[in-house]
mmCIF file with all atom_site columns, C-alpha atoms in Angstrom:
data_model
loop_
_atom_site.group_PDB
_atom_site.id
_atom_site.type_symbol
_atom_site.label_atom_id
_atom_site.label_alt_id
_atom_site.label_comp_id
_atom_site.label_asym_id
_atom_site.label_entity_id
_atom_site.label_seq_id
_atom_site.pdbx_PDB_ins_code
_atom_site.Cartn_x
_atom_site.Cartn_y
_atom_site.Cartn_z
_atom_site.occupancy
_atom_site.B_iso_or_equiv
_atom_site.pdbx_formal_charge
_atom_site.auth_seq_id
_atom_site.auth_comp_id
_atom_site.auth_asym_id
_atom_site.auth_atom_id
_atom_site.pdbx_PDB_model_num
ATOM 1   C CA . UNK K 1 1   ? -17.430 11.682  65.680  1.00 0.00 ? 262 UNK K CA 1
ATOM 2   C CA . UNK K 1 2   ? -19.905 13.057  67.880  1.00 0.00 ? 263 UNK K CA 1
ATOM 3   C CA . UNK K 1 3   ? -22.377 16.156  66.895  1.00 0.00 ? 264 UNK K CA 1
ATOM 4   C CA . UNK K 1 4   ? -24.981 17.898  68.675  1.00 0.00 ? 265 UNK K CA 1
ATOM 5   C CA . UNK K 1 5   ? -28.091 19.583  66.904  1.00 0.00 ? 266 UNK K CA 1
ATOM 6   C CA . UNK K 1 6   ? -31.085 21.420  68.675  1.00 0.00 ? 267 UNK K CA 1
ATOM 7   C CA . UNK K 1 7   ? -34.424 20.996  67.715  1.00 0.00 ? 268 UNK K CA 1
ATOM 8   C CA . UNK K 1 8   ? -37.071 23.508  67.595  1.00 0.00 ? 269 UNK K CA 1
ATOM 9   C CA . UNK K 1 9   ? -37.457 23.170  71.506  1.00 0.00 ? 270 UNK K CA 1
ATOM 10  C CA . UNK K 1 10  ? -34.037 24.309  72.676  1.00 0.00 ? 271 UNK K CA 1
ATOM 11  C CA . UNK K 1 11  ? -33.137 20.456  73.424  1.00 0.00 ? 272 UNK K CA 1
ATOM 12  C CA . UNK K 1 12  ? -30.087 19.269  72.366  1.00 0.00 ? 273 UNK K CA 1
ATOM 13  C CA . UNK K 1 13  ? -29.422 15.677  71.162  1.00 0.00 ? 274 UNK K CA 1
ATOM 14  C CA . UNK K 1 14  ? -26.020 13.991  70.791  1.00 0.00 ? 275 UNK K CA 1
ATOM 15  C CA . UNK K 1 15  ? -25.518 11.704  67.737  1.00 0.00 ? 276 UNK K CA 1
ATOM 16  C CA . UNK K 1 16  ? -22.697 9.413   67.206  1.00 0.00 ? 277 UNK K CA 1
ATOM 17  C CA . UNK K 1 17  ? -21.378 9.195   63.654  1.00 0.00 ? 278 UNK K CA 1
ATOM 18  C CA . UNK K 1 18  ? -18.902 6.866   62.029  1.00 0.00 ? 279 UNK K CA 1
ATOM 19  C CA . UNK K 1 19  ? -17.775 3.352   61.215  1.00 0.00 ? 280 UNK K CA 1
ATOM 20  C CA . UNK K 1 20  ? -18.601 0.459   63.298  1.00 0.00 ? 281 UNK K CA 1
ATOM 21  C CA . UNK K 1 21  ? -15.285 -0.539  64.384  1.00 0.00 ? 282 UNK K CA 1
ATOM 22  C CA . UNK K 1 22  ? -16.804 -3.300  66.983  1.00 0.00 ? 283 UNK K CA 1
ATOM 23  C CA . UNK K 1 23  ? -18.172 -6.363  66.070  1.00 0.00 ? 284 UNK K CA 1
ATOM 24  C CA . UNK K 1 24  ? -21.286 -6.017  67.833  1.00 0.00 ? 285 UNK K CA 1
ATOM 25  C CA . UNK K 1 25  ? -21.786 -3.472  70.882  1.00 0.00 ? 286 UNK K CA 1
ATOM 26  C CA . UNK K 1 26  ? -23.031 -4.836  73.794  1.00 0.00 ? 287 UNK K CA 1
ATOM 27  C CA . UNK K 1 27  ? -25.664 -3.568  75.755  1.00 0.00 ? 288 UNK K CA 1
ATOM 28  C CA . UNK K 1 28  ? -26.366 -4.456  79.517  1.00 0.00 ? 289 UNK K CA 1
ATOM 29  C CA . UNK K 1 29  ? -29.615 -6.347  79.205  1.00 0.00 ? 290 UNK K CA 1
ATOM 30  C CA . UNK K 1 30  ? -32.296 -3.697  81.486  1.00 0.00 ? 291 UNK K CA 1
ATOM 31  C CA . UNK K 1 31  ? -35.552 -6.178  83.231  1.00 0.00 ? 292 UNK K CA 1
ATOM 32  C CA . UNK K 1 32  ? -38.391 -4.057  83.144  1.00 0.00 ? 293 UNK K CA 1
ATOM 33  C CA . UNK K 1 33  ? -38.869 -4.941  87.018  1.00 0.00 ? 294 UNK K CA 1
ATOM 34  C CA . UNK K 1 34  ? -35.346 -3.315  87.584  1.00 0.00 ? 295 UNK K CA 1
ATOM 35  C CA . UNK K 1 35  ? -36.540 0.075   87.338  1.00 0.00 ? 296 UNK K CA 1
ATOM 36  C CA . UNK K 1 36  ? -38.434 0.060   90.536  1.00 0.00 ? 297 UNK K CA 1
ATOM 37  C CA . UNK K 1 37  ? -36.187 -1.675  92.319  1.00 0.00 ? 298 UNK K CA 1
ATOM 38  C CA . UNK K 1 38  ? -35.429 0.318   95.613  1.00 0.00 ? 299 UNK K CA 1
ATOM 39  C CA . UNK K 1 39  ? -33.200 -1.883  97.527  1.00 0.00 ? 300 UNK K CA 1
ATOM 40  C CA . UNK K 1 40  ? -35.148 -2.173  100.565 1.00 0.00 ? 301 UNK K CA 1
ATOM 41  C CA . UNK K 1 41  ? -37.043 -6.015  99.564  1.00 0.00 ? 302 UNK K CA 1
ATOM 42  C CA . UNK K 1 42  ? -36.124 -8.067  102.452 1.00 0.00 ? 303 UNK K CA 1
ATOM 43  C CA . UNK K 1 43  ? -35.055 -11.613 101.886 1.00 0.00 ? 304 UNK K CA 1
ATOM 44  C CA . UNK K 1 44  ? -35.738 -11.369 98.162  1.00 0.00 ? 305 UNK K CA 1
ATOM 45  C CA . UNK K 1 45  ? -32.724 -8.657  98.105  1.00 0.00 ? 306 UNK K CA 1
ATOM 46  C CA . UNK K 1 46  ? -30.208 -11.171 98.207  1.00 0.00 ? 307 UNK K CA 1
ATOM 47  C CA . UNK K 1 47  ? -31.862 -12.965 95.545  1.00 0.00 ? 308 UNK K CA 1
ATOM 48  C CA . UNK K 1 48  ? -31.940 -9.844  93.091  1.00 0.00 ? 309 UNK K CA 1
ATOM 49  C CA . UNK K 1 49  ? -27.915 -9.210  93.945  1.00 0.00 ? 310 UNK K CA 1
ATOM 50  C CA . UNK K 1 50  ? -27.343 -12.187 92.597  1.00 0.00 ? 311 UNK K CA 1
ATOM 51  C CA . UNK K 1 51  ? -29.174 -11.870 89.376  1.00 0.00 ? 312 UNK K CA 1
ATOM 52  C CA . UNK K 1 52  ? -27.721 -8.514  88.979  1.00 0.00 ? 313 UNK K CA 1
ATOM 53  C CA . UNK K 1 53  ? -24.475 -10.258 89.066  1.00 0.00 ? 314 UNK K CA 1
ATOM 54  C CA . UNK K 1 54  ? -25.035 -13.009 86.862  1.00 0.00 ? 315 UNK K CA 1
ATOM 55  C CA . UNK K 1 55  ? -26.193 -10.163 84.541  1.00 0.00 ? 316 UNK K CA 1
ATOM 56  C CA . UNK K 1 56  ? -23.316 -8.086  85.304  1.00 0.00 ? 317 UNK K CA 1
ATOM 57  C CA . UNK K 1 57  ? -20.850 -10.942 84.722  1.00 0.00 ? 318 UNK K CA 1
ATOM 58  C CA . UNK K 1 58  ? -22.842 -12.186 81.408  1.00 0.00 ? 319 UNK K CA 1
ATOM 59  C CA . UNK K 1 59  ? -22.941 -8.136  80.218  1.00 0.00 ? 320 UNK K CA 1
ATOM 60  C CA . UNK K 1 60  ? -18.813 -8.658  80.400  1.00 0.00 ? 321 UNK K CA 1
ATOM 61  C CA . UNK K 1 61  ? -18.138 -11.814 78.880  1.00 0.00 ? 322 UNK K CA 1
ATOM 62  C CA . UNK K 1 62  ? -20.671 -10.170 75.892  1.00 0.00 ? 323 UNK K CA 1
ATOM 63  C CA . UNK K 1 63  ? -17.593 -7.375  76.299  1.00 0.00 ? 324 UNK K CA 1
ATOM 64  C CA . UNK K 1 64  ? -14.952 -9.613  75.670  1.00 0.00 ? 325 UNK K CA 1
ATOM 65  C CA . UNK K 1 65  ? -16.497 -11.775 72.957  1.00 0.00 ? 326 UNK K CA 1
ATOM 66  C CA . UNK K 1 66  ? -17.235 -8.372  70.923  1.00 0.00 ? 327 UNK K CA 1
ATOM 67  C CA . UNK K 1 67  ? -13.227 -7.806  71.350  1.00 0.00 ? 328 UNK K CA 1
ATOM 68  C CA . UNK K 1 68  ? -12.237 -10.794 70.426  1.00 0.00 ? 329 UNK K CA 1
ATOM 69  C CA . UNK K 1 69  ? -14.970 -10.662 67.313  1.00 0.00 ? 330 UNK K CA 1
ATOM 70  C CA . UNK K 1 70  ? -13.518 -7.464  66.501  1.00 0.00 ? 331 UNK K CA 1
ATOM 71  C CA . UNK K 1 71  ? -9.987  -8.512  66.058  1.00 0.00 ? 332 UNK K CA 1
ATOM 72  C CA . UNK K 1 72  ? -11.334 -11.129 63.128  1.00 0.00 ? 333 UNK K CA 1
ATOM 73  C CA . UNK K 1 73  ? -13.797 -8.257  61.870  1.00 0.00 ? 334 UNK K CA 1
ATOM 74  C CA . UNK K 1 74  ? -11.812 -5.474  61.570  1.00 0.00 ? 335 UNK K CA 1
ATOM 75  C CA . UNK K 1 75  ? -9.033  -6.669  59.240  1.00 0.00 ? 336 UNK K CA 1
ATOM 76  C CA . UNK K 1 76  ? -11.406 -8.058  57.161  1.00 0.00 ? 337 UNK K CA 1
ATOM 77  C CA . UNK K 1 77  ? -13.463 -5.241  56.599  1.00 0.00 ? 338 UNK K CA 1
ATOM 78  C CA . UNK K 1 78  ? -10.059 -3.281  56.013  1.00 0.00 ? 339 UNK K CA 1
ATOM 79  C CA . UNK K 1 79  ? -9.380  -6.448  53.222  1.00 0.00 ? 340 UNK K CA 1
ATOM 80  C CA . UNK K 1 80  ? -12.903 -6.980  51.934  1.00 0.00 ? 341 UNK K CA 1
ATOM 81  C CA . UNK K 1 81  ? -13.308 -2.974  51.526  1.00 0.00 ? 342 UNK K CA 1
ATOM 82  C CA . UNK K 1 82  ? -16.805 -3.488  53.013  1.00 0.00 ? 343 UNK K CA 1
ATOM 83  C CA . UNK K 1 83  ? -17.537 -0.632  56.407  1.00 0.00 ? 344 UNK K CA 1
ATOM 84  C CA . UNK K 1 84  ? -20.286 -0.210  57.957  1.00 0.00 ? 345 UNK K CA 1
ATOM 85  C CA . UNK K 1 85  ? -21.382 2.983   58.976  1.00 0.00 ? 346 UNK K CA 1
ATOM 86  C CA . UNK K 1 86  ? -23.570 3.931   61.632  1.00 0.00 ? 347 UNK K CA 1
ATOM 87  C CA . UNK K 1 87  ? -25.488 6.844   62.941  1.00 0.00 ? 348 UNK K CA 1
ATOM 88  C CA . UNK K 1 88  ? -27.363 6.627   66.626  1.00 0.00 ? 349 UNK K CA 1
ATOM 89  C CA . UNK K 1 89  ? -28.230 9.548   69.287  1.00 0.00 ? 350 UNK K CA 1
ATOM 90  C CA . UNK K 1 90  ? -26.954 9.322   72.657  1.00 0.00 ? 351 UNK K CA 1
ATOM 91  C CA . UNK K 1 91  ? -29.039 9.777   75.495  1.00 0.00 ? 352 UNK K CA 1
ATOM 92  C CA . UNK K 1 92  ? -27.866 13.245  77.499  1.00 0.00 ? 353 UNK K CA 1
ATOM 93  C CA . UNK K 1 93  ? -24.275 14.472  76.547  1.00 0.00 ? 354 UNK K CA 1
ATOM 94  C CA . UNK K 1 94  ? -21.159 13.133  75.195  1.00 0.00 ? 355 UNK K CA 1
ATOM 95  C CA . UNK K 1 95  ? -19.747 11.898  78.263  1.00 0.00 ? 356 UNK K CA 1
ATOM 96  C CA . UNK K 1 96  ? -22.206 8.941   78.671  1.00 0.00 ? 357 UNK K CA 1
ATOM 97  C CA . UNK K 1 97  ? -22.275 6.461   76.701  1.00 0.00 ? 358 UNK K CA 1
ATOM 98  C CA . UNK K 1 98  ? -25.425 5.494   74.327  1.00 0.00 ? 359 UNK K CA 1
ATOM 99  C CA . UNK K 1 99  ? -27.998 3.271   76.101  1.00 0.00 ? 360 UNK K CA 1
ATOM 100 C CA . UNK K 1 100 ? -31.231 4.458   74.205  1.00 0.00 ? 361 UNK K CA 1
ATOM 101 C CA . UNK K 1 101 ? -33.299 1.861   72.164  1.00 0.00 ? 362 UNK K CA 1
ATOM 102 C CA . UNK K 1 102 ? -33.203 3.542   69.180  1.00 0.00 ? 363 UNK K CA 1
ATOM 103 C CA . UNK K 1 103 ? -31.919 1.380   66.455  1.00 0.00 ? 364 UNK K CA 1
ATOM 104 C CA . UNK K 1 104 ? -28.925 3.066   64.533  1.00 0.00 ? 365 UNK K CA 1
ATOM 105 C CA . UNK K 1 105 ? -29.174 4.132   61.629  1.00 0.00 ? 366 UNK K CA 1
ATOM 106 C CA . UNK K 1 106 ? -26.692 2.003   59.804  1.00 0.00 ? 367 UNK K CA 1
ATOM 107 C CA . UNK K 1 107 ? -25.424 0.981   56.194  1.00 0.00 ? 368 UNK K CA 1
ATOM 108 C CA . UNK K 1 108 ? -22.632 -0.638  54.486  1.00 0.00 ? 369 UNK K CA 1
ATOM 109 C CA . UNK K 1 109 ? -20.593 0.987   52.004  1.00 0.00 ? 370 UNK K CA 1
ATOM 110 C CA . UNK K 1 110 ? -17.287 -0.098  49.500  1.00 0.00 ? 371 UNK K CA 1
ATOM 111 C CA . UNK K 1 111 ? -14.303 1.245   50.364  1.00 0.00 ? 372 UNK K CA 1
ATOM 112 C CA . UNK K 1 112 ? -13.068 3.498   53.261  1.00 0.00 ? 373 UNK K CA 1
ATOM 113 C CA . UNK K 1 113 ? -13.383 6.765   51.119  1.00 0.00 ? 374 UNK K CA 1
ATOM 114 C CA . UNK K 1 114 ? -16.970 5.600   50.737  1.00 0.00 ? 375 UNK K CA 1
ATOM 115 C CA . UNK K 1 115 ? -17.043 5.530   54.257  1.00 0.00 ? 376 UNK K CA 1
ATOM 116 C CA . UNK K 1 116 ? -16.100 8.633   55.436  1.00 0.00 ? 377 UNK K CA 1
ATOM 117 C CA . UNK K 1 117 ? -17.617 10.275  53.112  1.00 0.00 ? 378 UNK K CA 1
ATOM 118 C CA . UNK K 1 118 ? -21.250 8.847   54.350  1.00 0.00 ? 379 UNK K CA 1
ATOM 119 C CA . UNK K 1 119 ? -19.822 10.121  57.628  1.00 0.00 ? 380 UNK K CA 1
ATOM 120 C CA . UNK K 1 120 ? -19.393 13.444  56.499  1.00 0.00 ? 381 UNK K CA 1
ATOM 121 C CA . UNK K 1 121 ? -22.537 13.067  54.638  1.00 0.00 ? 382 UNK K CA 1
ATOM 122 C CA . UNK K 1 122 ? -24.725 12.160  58.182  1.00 0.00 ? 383 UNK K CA 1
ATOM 123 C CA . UNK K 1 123 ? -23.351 14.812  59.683  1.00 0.00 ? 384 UNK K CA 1
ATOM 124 C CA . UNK K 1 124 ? -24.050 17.236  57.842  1.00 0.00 ? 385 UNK K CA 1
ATOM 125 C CA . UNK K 1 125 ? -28.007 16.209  58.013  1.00 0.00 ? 386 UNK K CA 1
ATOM 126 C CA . UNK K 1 126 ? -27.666 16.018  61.958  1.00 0.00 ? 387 UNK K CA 1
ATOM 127 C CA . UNK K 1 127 ? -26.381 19.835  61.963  1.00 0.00 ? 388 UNK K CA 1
ATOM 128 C CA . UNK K 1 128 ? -29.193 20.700  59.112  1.00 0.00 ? 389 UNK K CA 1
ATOM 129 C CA . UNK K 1 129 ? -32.418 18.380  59.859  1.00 0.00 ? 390 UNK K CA 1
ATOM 130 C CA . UNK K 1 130 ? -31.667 16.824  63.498  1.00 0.00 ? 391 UNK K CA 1
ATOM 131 C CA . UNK K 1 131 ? -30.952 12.815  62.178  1.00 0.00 ? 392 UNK K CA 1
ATOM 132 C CA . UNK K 1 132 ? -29.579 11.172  58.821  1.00 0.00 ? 393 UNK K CA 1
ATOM 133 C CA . UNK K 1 133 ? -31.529 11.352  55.619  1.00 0.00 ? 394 UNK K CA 1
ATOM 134 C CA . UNK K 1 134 ? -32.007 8.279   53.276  1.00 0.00 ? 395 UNK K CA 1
ATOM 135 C CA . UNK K 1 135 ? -29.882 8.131   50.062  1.00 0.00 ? 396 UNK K CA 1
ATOM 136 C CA . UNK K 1 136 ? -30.849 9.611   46.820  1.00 0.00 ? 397 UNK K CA 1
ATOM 137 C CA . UNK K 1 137 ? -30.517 7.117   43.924  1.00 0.00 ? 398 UNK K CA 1
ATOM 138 C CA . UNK K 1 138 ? -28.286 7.946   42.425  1.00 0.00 ? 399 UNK K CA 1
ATOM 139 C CA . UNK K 1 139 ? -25.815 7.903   46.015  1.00 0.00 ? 400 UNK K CA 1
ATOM 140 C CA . UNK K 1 140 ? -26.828 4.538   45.945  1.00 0.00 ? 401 UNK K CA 1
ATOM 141 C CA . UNK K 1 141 ? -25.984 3.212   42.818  1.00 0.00 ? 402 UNK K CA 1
ATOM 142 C CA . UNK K 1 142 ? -22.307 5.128   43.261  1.00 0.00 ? 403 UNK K CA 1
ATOM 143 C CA . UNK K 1 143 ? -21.449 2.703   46.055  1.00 0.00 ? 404 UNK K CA 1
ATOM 144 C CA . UNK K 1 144 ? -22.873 4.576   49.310  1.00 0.00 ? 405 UNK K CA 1
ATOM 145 C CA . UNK K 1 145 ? -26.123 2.229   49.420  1.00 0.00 ? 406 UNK K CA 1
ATOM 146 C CA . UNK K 1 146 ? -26.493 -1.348  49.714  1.00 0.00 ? 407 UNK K CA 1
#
């Protein structure tokens, strides 16, 4: 679930909010001495196409091993009762996808009811105080905190 909140600024962030159905999620690895990278470098262009594609291809074999994870992880997360839920902003709007390096805000939880209601829960604080608030105690000794 995705939901937007605007801070005292008039800038609006986009939060993601729900269980981690993925194993892992990949992120394309970003060199620092990428992000000046104009294109125009000579000889030494051909030699940064092919790292970029050696990156590239390692960024979707990371893809396909967090698919083929998942299908092991999800059943027995559905089995064990154990979710994990997470909470992390995305960078601009909902159409991109999240490449920030914010850690998510993340914790596991018994049972699926458990679950969505931490969802529920998180967004709620995103509308009201722009980001997920820590558990009270007594959330976390009813199953919502581990």
């Amino acid at each position: 679930m995705l939901k937007q909140w605007r801070n005292g600024s008039g800038r609006w962030s986009v939060w993601r909010v729900g269980r981690r159905r993925l194993a892992w999620r990949p992120r394309f690895p970003q060199p620092a001495w990428l992000d000046g990278w104009s294109g125009s470098h000579g000889p030494f262009e051909i030699i940064l196409l092919a790292i970029i594609l050696v990156l590239t291809i390692g960024h979707v074999l990371n893809w396909l091993a967090a698919l083929l994870a998942t299908a092991v992880v999800w059943p027995y997360r559905t089995v064990s009762g154990r979710w994990l839920v997470v909470a992390y902003p995305l960078e601009s709007h909902p159409g991109v996808d999240d490449r920030g390096s914010d850690r998510p805000h993340q914790r596991r939880v018994n049972g699926h009811s458990a679950a969505t209601a931490l969802t529920h829960q998180w967004a709620r604080d995103i509308e009201q105080f722009g980001g997920p608030r820590e558990p009270l105690h007594d959330e976390a000794s009813a199953g919502l905190g581990t």
